[in-house]
XYZ file of C-alpha atoms in Angstrom:
73
model
C -14.804 -24.830 -23.894
C -15.693 -27.614 -26.291
C -13.594 -29.887 -28.480
C -14.461 -31.573 -31.797
C -13.123 -35.148 -31.822
C -12.633 -37.210 -34.988
C -12.065 -40.926 -34.532
C -11.088 -43.674 -36.959
C -10.465 -47.402 -36.696
C -12.750 -47.785 -33.659
C -13.910 -51.188 -32.445
C -13.716 -54.544 -34.181
C -15.467 -53.062 -37.228
C -12.828 -50.278 -37.530
C -15.532 -47.568 -37.669
C -15.060 -43.812 -37.989
C -17.050 -41.099 -36.267
C -16.972 -37.806 -34.442
C -18.198 -36.183 -31.244
C -18.263 -32.816 -29.508
C -17.242 -32.877 -25.843
C -16.608 -30.444 -23.018
C -12.971 -30.358 -21.937
C -14.000 -31.505 -18.456
C -15.661 -34.626 -19.897
C -13.266 -35.378 -22.732
C -12.329 -38.747 -21.251
C -15.947 -39.964 -21.600
C -15.712 -39.667 -25.389
C -12.524 -41.758 -25.494
C -13.163 -44.519 -22.976
C -15.091 -47.758 -23.356
C -16.255 -50.583 -21.124
C -13.449 -53.044 -20.655
C -9.675 -52.885 -20.649
C -7.989 -50.264 -22.801
C -4.947 -48.010 -22.955
C -4.862 -44.457 -24.325
C -1.689 -42.707 -25.446
C -1.868 -38.937 -25.949
C 0.628 -37.047 -28.082
C 1.084 -33.287 -28.390
C 3.140 -32.020 -31.322
C 3.208 -28.251 -31.425
C -0.464 -27.309 -31.091
C -1.822 -30.616 -32.448
C -3.213 -33.111 -29.935
C -3.849 -36.708 -31.000
C -4.693 -39.893 -29.114
C -4.416 -43.586 -29.840
C -6.535 -46.144 -27.980
C -5.647 -49.836 -27.737
C -8.049 -52.561 -26.610
C -8.975 -56.192 -27.278
C -10.991 -55.092 -30.335
C -8.390 -52.480 -31.340
C -5.036 -54.286 -31.094
C -3.492 -52.003 -33.736
C -5.104 -48.987 -32.078
C -7.697 -46.490 -33.173
C -6.859 -42.821 -33.556
C -8.439 -39.565 -32.452
C -7.724 -35.975 -33.428
C -8.918 -32.928 -31.518
C -9.830 -29.411 -32.663
C -11.377 -26.460 -30.838
C -15.144 -26.306 -31.364
C -17.152 -23.089 -31.432
C -20.899 -23.534 -31.002
C -22.499 -21.000 -33.343
C -25.463 -20.608 -30.973
C -23.161 -19.311 -28.231
C -21.566 -16.565 -30.337
């Protein structure tokens, strides 16, 4: 299964972006080189994450949604 990830406030430039990742490799889309901390929160069926690092002292945020690849259907 795949997940669509939306991110905002990433890095020192506070950039936004998105990615599609396999559940088994989800951590690769969220991690970076260097020290960081990730806090995951599940409210009902909504999963969010917040990452803190030297360049993200206030944290950047990620939201996750199921992704269906149209080519696979």
